XYZ file of C-alpha atoms in Angstrom:
255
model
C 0.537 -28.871 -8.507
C -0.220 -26.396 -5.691
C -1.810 -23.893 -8.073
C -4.120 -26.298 -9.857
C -5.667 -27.873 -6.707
C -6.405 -24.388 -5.402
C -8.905 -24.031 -8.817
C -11.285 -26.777 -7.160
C -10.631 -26.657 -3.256
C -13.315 -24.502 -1.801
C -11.625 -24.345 1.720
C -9.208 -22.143 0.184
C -9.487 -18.328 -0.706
C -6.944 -17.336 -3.198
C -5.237 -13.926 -3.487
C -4.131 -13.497 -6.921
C -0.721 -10.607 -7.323
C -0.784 -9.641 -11.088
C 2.117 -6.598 -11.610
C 5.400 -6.031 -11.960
C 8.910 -6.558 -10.902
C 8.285 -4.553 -7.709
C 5.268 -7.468 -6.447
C 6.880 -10.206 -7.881
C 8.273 -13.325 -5.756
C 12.062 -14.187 -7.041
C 12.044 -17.537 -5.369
C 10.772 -20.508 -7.116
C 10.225 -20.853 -10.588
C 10.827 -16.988 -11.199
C 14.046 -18.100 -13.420
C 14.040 -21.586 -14.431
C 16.759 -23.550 -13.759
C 18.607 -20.337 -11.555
C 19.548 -20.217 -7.530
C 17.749 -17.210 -6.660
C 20.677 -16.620 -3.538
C 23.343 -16.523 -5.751
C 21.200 -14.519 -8.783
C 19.242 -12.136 -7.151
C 19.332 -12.216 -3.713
C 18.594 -10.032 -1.448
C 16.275 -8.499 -4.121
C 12.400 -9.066 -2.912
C 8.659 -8.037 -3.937
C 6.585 -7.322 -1.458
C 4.360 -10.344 -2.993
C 7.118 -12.491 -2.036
C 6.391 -11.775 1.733
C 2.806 -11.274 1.614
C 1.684 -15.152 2.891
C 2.866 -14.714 6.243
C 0.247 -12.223 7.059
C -2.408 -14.778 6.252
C -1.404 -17.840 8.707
C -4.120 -19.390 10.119
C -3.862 -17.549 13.252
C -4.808 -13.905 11.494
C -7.561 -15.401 9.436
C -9.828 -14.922 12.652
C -9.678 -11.305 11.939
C -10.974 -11.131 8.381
C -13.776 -13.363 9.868
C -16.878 -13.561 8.415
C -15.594 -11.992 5.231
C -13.246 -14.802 4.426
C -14.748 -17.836 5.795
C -12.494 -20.168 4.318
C -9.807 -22.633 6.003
C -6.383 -21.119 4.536
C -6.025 -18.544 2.097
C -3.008 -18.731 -0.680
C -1.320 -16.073 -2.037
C -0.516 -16.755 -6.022
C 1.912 -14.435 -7.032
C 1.927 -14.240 -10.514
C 3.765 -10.788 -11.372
C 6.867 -10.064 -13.219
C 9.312 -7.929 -14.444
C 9.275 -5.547 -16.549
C 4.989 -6.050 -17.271
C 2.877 -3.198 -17.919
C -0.668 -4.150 -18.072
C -0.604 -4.372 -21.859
C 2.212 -6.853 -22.059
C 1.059 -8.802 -19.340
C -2.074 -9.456 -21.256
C -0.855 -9.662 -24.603
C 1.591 -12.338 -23.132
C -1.015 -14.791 -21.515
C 0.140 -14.083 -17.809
C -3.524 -12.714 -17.330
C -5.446 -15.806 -19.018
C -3.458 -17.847 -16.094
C -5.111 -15.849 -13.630
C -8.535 -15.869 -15.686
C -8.777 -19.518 -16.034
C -8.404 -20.159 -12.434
C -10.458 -17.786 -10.376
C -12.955 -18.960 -8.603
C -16.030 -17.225 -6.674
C -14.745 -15.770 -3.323
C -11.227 -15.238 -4.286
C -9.011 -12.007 -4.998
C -7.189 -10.184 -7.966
C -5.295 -7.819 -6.025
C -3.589 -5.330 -9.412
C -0.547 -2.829 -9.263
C 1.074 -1.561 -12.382
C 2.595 1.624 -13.390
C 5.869 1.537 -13.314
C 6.966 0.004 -16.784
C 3.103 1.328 -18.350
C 4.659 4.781 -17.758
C 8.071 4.010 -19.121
C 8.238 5.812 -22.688
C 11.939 5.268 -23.143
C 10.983 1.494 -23.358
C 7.830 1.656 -26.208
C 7.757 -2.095 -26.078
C 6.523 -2.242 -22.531
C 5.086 1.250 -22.840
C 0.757 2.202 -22.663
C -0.299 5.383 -22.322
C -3.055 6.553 -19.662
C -5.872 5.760 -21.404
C -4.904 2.293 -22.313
C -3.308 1.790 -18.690
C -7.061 2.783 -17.662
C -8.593 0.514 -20.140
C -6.546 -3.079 -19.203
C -7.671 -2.285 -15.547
C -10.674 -1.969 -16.817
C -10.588 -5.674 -18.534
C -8.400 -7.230 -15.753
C -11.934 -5.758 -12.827
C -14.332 -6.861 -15.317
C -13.068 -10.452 -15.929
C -12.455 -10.482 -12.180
C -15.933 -10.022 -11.651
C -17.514 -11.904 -14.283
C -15.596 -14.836 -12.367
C -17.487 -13.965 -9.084
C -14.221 -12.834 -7.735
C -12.901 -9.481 -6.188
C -10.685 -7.202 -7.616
C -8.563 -4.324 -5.931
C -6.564 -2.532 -8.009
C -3.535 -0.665 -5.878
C -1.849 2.239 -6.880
C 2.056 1.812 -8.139
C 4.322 1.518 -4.871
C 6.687 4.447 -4.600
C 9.934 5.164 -6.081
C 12.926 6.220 -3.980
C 12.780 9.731 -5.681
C 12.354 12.534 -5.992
C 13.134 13.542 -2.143
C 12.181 17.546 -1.296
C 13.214 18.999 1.346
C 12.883 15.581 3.173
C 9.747 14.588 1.627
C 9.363 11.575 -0.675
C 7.225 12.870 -3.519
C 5.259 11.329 -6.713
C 7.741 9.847 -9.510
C 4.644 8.224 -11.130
C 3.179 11.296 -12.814
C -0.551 10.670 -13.806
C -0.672 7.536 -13.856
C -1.270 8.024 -9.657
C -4.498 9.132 -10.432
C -5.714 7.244 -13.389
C -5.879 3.678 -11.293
C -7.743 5.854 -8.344
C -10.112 6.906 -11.221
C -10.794 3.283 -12.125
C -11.509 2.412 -9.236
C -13.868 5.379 -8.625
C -15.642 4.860 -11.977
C -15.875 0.949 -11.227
C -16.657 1.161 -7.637
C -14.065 -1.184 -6.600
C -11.508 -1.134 -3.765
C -8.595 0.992 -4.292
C -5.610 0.714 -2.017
C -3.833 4.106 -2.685
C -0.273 2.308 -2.073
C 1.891 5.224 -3.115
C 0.631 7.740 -1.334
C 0.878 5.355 1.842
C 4.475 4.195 0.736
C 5.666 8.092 -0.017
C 4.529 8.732 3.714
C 5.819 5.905 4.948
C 9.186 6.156 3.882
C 9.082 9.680 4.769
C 8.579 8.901 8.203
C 11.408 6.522 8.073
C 13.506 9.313 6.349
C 15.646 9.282 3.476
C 19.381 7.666 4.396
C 17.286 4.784 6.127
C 15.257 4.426 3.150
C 17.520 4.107 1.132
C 19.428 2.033 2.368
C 17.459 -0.742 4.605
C 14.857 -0.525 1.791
C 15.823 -0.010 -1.325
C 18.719 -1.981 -3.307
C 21.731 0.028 -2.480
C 24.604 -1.699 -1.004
C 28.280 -1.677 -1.573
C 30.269 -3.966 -3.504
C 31.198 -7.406 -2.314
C 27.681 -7.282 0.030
C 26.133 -9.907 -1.861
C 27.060 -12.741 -4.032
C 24.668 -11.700 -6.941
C 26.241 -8.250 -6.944
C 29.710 -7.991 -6.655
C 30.641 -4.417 -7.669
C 27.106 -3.343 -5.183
C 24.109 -2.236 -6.185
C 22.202 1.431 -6.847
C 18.527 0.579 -7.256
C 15.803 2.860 -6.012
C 13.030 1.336 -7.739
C 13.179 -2.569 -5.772
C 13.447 -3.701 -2.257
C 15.427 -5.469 -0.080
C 13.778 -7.825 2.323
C 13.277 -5.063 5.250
C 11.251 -2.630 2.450
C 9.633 -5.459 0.743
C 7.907 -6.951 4.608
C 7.108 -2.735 5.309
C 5.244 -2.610 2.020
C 3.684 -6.452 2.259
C 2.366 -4.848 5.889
C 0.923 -1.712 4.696
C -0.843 -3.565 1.572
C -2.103 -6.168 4.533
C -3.607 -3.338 6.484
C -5.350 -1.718 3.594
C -6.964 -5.055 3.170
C -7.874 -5.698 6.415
C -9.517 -2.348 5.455
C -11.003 -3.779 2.511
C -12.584 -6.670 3.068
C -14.405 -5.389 7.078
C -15.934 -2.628 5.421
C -17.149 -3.417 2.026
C -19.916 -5.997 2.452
C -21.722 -4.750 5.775
């Protein structure tokens, strides 16, 4: 049990990913009993490609702000979780019971809290606001860090070759929390809307996102038009730029 040796081994930091279908990792136990290369491949959260950034050979430059011998990434999002229904549902309580001093609770939702054509997934801004709220405050009450993220960019609306908001306000509310809380705040769609700008659209969308014609992949025979999740390539650009941020983070914060 990788997961429950972490809770008592102090030579490890842990990096706890709680969010949705856009951080999640699709290997493993992400579908019981289902081959993720025939089911879902090539579809990938940036979660699911965050570990490599920590091998042991990087950890000398987050020296002496993580000062232990490994650090594990615990990806615990999923799809289709908006901050309510990934409390109401226990997936946070996981997270809760095993945090430990020193480690991370690194938090991106949006996407499905914003989503009023589905009202059983659905929270409005205030009650986005207030589960970040709980999910910091239990974060720190366990001597941990949180670091709540803004929701990673859609693949629309494009203007005039520009990859604009498709997040509305709930951009801003998790950059208020994280004002109000004074907590860090990696502002990962405004980063991700100039980063795939710079790439520009056709290349976006289609070395990033999940479009692809039919007969491409096993798990999608007729192809695939997704401009919500990634393919490997977008989910290792967005893994990087979260990585950078916190580099960022965690050199700066405790001078």
């Amino acid at each position: 049990m990788q997961k429950a040796s972490a809770k008592h081994n102090k030579k490890i930091t842990c990096i706890y990913l709680i969010g949705d279908s856009t951080m999640a990792d699709y290997t493993g136990d992400y579908e019981p009993g289902k081959d993720y290369m025939k089911v879902r491949y090539p579809i990938t959260g940036w979660g699911q490609v965050f570990q490599p950034f920590f091998v042991k050979d990087s950890l000398k430059f987050l020296q002496p702000f993580i000062t232990t011998d490994s650090v594990m990434i615990i990806d615990r999002a999923h799809g289709g979780r908006s901050t309510r229904t990934f409390f109401q549902e226990g997936r946070w309580r996981y997270v809760y019971e095993y945090l430990k001093p020193g480690d991370y609770v690194m938090m991106q939702f949006g996407h499905n809290d914003s989503s009023e054509k589905h009202p059983e997934r659905f929270v409005n801004i205030q009650g986005y606001k207030e589960f970040l709220r709980l999910f910091a405050t239990q974060t720190k009450q366990k001597g941990a860090n949180p670091v709540i993220i803004t929701p990673v960019a859609r693949n629309y609306p494009w203007k005039d070759g520009k990859l604009e908001n498709a997040h509305g306000e709930y951009w801003q509310a998790a950059i208020d929390v994280a004002k109000e809380m004074n907590i860090p705040l990696i502002d990962l769609n405004k980063l991700s809307m100039e980063y795939f700008t710079h790439k520009g659209q056709d290349y976006t969308t289609s070395h990033y996102f999940m479009n692809f014609p039919e007969n491409t992949y096993e798990a999608y025979p007729k192809g695939q038009k997704d401009n919500t999740h990634f393919q490997p390539e977008g989910a290792k650009a967005v893994a990087s730029i979260v990585y950078q941020e916190f580099k960022k983070i965690i050199t700066t914060q405790k001078k």
